[in-house]
Short mmCIF file of N, CA, C and O in Angstrom, two decimals:
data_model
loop_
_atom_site.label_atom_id
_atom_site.label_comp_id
_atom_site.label_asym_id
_atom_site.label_seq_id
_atom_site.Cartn_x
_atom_site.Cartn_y
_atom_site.Cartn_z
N UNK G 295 21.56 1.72 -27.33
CA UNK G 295 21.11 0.92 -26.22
C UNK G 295 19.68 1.35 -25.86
O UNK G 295 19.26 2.50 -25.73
N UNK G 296 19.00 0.15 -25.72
CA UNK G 296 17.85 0.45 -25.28
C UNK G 296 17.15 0.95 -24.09
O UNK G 296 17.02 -0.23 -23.77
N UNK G 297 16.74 1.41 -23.40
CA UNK G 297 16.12 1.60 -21.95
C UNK G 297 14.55 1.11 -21.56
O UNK G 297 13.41 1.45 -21.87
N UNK G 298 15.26 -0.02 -20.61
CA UNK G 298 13.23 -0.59 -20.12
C UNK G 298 12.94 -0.67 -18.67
O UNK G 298 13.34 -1.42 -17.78
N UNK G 299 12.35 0.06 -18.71
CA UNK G 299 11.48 -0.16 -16.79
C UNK G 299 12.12 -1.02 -16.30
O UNK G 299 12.46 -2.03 -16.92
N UNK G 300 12.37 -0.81 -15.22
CA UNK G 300 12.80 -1.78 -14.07
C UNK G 300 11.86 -2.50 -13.70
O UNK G 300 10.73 -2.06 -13.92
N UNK G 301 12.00 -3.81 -13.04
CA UNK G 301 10.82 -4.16 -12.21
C UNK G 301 10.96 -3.29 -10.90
O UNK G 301 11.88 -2.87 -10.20
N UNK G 302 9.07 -3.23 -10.92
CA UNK G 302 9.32 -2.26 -9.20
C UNK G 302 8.88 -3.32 -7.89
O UNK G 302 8.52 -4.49 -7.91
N UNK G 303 9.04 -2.59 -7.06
CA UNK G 303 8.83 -3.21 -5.87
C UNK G 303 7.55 -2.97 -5.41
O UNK G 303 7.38 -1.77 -5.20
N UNK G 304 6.69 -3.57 -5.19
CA UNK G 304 4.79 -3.26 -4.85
C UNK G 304 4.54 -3.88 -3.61
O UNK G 304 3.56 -3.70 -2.89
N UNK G 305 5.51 -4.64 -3.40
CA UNK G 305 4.65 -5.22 -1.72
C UNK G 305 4.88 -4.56 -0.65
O UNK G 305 6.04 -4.75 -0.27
N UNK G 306 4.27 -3.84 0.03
CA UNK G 306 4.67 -3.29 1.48
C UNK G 306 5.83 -4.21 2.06
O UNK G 306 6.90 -3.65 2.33
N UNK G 307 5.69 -5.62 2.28
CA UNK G 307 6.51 -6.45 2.92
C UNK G 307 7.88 -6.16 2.46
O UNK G 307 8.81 -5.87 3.21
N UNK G 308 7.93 -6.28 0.90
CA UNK G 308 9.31 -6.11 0.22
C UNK G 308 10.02 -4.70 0.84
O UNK G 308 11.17 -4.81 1.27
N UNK G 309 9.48 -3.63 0.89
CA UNK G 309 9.45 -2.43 1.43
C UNK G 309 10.30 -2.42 2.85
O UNK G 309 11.39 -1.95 3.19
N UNK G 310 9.09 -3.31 3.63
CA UNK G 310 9.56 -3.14 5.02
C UNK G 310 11.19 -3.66 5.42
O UNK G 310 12.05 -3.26 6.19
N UNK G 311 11.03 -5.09 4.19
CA UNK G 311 12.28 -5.35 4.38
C UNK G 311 13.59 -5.43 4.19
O UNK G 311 14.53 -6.09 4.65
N UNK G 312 13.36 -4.24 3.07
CA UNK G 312 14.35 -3.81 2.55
C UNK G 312 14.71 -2.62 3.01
O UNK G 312 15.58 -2.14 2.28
N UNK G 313 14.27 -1.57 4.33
CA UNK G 313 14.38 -0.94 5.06
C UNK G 313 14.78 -1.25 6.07
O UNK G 313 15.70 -0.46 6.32
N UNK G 314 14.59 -2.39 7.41
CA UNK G 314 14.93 -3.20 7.91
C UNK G 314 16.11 -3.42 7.50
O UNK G 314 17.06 -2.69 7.79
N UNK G 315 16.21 -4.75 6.57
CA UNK G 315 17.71 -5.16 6.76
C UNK G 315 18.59 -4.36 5.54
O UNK G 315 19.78 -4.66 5.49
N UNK G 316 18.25 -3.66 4.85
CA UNK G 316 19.16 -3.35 3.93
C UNK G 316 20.29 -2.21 4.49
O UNK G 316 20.31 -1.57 5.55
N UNK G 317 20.99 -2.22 3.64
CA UNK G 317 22.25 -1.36 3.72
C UNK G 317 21.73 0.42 2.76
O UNK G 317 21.26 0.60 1.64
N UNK G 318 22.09 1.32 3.76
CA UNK G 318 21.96 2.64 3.69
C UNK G 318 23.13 3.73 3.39
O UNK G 318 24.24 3.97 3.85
N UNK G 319 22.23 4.29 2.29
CA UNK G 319 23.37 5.36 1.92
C UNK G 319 22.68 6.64 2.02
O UNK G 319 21.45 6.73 2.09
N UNK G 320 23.60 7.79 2.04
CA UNK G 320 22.10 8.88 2.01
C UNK G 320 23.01 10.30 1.68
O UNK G 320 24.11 10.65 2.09
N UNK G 321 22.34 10.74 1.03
CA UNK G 321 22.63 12.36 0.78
C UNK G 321 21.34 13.21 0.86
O UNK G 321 20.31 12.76 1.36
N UNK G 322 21.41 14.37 0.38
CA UNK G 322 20.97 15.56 0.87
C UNK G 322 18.97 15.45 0.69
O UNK G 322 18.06 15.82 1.42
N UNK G 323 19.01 14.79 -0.59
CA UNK G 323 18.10 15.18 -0.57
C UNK G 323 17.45 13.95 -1.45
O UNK G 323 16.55 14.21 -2.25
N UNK G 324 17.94 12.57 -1.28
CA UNK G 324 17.51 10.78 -1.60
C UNK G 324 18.50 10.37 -0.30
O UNK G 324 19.55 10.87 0.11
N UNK G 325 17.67 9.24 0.17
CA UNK G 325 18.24 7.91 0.64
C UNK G 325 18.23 7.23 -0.31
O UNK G 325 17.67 7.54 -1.37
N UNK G 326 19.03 5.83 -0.05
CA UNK G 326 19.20 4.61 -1.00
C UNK G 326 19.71 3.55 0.42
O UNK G 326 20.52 3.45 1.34
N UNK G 327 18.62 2.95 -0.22
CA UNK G 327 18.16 1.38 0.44
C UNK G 327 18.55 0.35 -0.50
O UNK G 327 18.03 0.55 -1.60
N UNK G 328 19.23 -0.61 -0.47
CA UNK G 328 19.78 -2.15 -0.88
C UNK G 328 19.46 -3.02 0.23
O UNK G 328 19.48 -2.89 1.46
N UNK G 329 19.08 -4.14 -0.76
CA UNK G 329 19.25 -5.50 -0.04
C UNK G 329 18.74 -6.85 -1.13
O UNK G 329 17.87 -7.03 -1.98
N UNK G 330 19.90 -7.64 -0.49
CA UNK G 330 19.57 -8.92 -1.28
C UNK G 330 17.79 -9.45 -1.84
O UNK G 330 16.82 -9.88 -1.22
N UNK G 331 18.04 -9.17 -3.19
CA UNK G 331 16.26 -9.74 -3.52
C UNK G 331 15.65 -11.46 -3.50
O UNK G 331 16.44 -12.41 -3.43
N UNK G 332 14.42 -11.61 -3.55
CA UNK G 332 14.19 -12.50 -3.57
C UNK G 332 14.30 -13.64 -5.33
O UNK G 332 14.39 -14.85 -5.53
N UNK G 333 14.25 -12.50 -6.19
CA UNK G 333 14.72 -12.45 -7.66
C UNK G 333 15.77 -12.39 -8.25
O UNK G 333 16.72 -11.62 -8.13
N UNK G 334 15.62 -13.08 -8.80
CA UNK G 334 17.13 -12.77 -9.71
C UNK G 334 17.40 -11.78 -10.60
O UNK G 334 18.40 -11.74 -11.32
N UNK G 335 16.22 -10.73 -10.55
CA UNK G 335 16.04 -9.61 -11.17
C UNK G 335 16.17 -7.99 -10.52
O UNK G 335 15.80 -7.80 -9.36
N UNK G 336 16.46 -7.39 -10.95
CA UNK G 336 16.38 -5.94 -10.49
C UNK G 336 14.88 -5.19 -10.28
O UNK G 336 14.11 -4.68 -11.10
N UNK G 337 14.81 -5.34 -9.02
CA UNK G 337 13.70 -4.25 -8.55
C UNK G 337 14.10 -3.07 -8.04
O UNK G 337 15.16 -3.03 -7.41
N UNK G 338 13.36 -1.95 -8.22
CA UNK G 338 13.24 -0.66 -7.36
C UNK G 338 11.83 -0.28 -6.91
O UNK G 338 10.76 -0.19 -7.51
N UNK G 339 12.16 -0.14 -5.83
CA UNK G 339 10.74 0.86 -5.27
C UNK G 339 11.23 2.29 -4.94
O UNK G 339 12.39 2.68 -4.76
N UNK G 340 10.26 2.86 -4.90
CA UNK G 340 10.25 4.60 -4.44
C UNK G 340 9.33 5.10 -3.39
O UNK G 340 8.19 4.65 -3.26
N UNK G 341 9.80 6.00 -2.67
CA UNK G 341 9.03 6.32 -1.04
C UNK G 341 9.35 7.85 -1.61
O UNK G 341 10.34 8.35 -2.15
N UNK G 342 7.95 8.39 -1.22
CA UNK G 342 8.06 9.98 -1.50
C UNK G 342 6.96 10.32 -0.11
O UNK G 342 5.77 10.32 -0.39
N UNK G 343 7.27 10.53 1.08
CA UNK G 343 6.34 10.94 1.79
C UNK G 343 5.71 12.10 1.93
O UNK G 343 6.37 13.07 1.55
N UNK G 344 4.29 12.40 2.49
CA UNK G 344 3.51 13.30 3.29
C UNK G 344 4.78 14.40 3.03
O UNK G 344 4.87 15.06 2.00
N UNK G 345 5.33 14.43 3.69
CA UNK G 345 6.33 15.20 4.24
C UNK G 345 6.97 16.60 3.12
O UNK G 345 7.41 17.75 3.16
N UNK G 346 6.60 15.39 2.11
CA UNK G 346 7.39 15.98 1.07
C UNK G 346 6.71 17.42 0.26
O UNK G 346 7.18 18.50 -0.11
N UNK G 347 5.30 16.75 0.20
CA UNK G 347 4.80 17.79 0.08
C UNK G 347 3.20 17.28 -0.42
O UNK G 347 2.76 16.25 0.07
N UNK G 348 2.46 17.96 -1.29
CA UNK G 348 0.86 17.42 -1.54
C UNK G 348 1.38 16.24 -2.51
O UNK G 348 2.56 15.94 -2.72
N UNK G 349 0.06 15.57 -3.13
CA UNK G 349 0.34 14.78 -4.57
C UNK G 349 0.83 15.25 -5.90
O UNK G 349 1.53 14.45 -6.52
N UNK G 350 0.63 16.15 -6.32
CA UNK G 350 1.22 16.65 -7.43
C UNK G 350 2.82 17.04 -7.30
O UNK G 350 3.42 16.96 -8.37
N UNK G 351 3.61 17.46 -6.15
CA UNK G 351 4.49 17.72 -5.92
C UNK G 351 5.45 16.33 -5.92
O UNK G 351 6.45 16.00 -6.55
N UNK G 352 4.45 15.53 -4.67
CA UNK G 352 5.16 13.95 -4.50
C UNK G 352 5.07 12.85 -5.96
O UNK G 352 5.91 12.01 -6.27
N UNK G 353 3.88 13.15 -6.63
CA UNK G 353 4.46 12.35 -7.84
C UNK G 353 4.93 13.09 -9.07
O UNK G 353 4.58 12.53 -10.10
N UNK G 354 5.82 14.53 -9.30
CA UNK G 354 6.24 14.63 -9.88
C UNK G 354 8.02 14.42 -9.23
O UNK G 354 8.97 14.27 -10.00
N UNK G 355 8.18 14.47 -7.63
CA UNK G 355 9.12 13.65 -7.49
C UNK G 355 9.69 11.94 -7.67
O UNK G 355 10.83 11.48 -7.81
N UNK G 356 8.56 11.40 -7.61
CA UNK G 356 8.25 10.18 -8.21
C UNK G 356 8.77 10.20 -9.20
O UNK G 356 9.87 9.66 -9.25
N UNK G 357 8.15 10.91 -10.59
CA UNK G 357 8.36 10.45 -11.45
C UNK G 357 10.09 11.13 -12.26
O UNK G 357 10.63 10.89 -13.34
N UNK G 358 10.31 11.65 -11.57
CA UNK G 358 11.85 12.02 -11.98
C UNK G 358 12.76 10.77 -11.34
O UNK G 358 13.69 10.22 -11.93
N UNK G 359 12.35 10.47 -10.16
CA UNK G 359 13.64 8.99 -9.72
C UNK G 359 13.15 7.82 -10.56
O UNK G 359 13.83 6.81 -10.72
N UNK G 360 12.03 7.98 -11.06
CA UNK G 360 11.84 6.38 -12.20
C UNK G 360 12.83 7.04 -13.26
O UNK G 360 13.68 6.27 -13.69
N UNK G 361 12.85 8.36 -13.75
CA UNK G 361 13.68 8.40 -15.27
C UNK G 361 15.17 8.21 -14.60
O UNK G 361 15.94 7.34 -14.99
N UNK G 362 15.48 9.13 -13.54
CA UNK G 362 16.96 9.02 -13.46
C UNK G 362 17.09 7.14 -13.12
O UNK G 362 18.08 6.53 -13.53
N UNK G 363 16.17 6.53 -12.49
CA UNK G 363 16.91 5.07 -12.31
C UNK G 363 16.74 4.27 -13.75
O UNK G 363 17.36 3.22 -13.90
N UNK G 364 15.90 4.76 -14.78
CA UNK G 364 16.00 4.13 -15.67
C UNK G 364 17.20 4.54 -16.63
O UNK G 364 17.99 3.85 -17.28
N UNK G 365 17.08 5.76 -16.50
CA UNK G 365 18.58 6.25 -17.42
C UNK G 365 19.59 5.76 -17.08
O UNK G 365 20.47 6.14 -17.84
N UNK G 366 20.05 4.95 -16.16
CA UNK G 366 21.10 4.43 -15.23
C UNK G 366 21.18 3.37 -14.73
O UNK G 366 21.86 2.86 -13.84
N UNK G 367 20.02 2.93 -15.72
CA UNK G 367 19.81 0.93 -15.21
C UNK G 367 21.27 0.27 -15.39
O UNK G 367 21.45 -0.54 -14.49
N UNK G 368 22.05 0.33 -16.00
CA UNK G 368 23.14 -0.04 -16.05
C UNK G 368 24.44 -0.65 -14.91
O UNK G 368 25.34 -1.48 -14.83
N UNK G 369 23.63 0.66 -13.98
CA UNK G 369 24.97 0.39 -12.79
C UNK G 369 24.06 -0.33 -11.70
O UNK G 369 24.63 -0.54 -10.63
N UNK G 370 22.71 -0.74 -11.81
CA UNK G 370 22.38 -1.83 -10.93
C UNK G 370 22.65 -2.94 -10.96
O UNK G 370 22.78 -3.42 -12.09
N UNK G 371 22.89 -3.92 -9.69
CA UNK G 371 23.29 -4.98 -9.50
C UNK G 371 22.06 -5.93 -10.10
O UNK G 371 20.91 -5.62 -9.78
N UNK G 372 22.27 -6.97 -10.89
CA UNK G 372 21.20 -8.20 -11.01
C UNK G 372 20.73 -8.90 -9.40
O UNK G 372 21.66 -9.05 -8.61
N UNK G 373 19.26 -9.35 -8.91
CA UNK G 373 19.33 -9.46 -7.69
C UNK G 373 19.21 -8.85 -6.55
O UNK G 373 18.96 -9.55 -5.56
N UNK G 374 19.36 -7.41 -6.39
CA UNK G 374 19.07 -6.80 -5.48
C UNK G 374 17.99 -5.91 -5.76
O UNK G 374 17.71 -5.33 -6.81
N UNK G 375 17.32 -5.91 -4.48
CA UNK G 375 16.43 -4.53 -4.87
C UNK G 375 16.34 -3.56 -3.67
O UNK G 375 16.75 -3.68 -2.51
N UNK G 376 15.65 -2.48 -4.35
CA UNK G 376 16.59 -0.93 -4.12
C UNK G 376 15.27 -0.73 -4.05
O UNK G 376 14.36 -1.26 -4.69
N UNK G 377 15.24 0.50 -2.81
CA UNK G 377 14.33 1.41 -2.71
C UNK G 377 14.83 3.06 -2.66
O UNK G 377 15.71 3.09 -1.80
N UNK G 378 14.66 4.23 -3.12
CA UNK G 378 14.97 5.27 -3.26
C UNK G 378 14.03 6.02 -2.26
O UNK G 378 12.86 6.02 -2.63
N UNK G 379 14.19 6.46 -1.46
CA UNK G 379 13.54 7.39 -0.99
C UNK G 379 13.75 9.25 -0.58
O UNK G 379 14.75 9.69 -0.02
N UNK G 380 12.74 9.97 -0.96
CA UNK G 380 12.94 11.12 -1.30
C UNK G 380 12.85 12.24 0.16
O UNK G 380 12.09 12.03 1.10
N UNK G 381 13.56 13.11 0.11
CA UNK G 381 13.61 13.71 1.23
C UNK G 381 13.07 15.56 1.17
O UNK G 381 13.59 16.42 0.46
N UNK G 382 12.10 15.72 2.00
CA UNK G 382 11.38 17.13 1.82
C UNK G 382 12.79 18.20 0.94
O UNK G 382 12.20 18.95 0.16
N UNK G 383 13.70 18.35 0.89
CA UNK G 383 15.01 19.01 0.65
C UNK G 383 14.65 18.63 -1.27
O UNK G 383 14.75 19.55 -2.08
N UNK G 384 14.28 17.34 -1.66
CA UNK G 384 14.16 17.23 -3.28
C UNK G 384 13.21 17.82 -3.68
O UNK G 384 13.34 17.86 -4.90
N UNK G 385 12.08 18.43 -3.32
CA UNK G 385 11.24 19.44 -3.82
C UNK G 385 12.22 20.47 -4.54
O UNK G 385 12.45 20.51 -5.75
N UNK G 386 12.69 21.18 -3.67
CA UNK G 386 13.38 22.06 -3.91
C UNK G 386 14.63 22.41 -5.19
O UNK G 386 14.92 23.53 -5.60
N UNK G 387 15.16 21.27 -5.59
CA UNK G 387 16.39 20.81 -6.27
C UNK G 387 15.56 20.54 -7.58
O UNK G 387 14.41 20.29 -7.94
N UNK G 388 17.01 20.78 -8.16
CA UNK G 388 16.55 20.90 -9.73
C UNK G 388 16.37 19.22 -10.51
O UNK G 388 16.14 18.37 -9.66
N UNK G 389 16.43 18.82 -11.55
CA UNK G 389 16.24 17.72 -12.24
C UNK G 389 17.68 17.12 -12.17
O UNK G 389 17.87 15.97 -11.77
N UNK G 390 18.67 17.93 -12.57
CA UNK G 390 20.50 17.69 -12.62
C UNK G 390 20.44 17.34 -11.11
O UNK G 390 20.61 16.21 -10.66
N UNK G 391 20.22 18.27 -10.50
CA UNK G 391 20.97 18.12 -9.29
C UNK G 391 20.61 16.61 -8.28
O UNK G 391 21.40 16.03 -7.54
N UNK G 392 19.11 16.24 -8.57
CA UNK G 392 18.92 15.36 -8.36
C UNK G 392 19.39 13.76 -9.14
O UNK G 392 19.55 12.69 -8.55
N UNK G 393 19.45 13.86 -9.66
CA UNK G 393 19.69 13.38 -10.93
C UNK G 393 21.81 12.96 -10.49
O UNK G 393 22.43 11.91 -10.71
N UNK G 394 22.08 13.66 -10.15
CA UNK G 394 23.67 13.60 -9.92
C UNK G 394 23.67 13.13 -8.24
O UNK G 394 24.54 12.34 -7.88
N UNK G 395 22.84 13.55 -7.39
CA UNK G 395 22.93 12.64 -5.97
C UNK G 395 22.49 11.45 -6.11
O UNK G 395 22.86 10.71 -5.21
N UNK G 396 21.49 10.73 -7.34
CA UNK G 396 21.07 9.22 -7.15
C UNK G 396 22.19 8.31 -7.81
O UNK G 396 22.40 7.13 -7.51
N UNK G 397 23.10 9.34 -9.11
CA UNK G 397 23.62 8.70 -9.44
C UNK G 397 25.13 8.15 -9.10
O UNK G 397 25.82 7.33 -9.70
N UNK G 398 25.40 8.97 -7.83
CA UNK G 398 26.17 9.45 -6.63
C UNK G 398 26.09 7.95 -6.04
O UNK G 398 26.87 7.00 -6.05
N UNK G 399 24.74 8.17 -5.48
CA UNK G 399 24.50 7.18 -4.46
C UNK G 399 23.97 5.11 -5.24
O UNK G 399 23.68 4.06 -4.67
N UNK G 400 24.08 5.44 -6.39
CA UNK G 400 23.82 3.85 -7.43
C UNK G 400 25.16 3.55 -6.89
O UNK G 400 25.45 2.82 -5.94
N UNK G 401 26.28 4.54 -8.01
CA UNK G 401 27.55 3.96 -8.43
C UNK G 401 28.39 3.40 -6.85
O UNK G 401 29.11 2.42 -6.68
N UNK G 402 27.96 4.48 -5.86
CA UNK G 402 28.89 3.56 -4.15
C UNK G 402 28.14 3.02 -3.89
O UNK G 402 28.38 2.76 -2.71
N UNK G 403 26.82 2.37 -4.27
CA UNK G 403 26.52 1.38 -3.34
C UNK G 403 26.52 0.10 -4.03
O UNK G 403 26.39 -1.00 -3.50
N UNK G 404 26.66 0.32 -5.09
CA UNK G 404 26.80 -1.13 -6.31
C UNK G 404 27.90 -1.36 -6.39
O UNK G 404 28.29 -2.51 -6.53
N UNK G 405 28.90 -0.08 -6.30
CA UNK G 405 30.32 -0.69 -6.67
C UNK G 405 30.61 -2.00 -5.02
O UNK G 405 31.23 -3.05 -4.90
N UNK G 406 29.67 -1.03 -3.95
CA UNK G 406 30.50 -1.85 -2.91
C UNK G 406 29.59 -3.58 -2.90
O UNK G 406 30.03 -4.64 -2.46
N UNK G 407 28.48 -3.37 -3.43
CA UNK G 407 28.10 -4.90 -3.70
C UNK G 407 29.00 -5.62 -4.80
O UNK G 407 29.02 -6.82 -4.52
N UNK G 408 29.57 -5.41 -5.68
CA UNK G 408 30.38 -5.51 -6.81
C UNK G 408 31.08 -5.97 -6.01
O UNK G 408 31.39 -7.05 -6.51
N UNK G 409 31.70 -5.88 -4.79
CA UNK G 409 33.14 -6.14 -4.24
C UNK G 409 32.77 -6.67 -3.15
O UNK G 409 33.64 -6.64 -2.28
N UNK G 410 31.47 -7.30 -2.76
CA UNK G 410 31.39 -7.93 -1.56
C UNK G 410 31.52 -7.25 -0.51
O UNK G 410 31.32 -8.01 0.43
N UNK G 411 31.74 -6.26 -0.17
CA UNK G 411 31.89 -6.10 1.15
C UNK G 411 30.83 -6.23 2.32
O UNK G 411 31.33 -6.31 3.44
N UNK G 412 29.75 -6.27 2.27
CA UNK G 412 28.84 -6.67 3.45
C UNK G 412 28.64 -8.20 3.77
O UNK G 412 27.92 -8.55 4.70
#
């Protein structure tokens, strides 16, 4: 099986409003943001704030939630898009460990779109 980039999410607007109205899940050290897209395609965006730490720190957190969401494109829903956001606590955490809270937080929040419940 092959693995290809997701589409991402680039508009602030898409952002805002998928923070706004989307549905929230969260562990230690990612949130996960859903909400109905305007596409019929799978987007993700990623939020790594200030907070987190300088630039080199924040986009090498960056760039570990693009591999774990690409390694795991699978369990996204067609249609929705997802924003991941990283919490000062993922500095700290290893590649696995992170890596096992996003994939934590894909599989309950897709399974519960899978089943309608909102």
């Amino acid at each position: 099986m092959r693995y290809f980039k997701p589409l991402s999410l680039t508009r602030r607007a898409d952002f805002i409003r998928v923070q706004t109205q989307g549905h929230r899940w969260r562990s230690n050290r990612v949130v996960l943001l859903i909400d109905p897209g305007v596409c019929a395609k799978v987007r993700v965006g990623y939020t790594v704030s200030r907070r987190v730490g300088n630039a080199v720190v924040r986009n090498r957190i960056r760039r570990q939630l693009r591999e774990i969401v690409r390694l795991h494109q699978e369990t996204l829903v067609q249609g929705w898009d997802y924003v991941l956001v990283a919490t000062p606590r993922a500095v700290a955490s290893d590649y696995s460990i992170l890596e096992k809270e996003v994939v934590f937080l894909l599989d309950a929040a897709c399974s519960e779109v899978k089943l309608k419940v909102f």
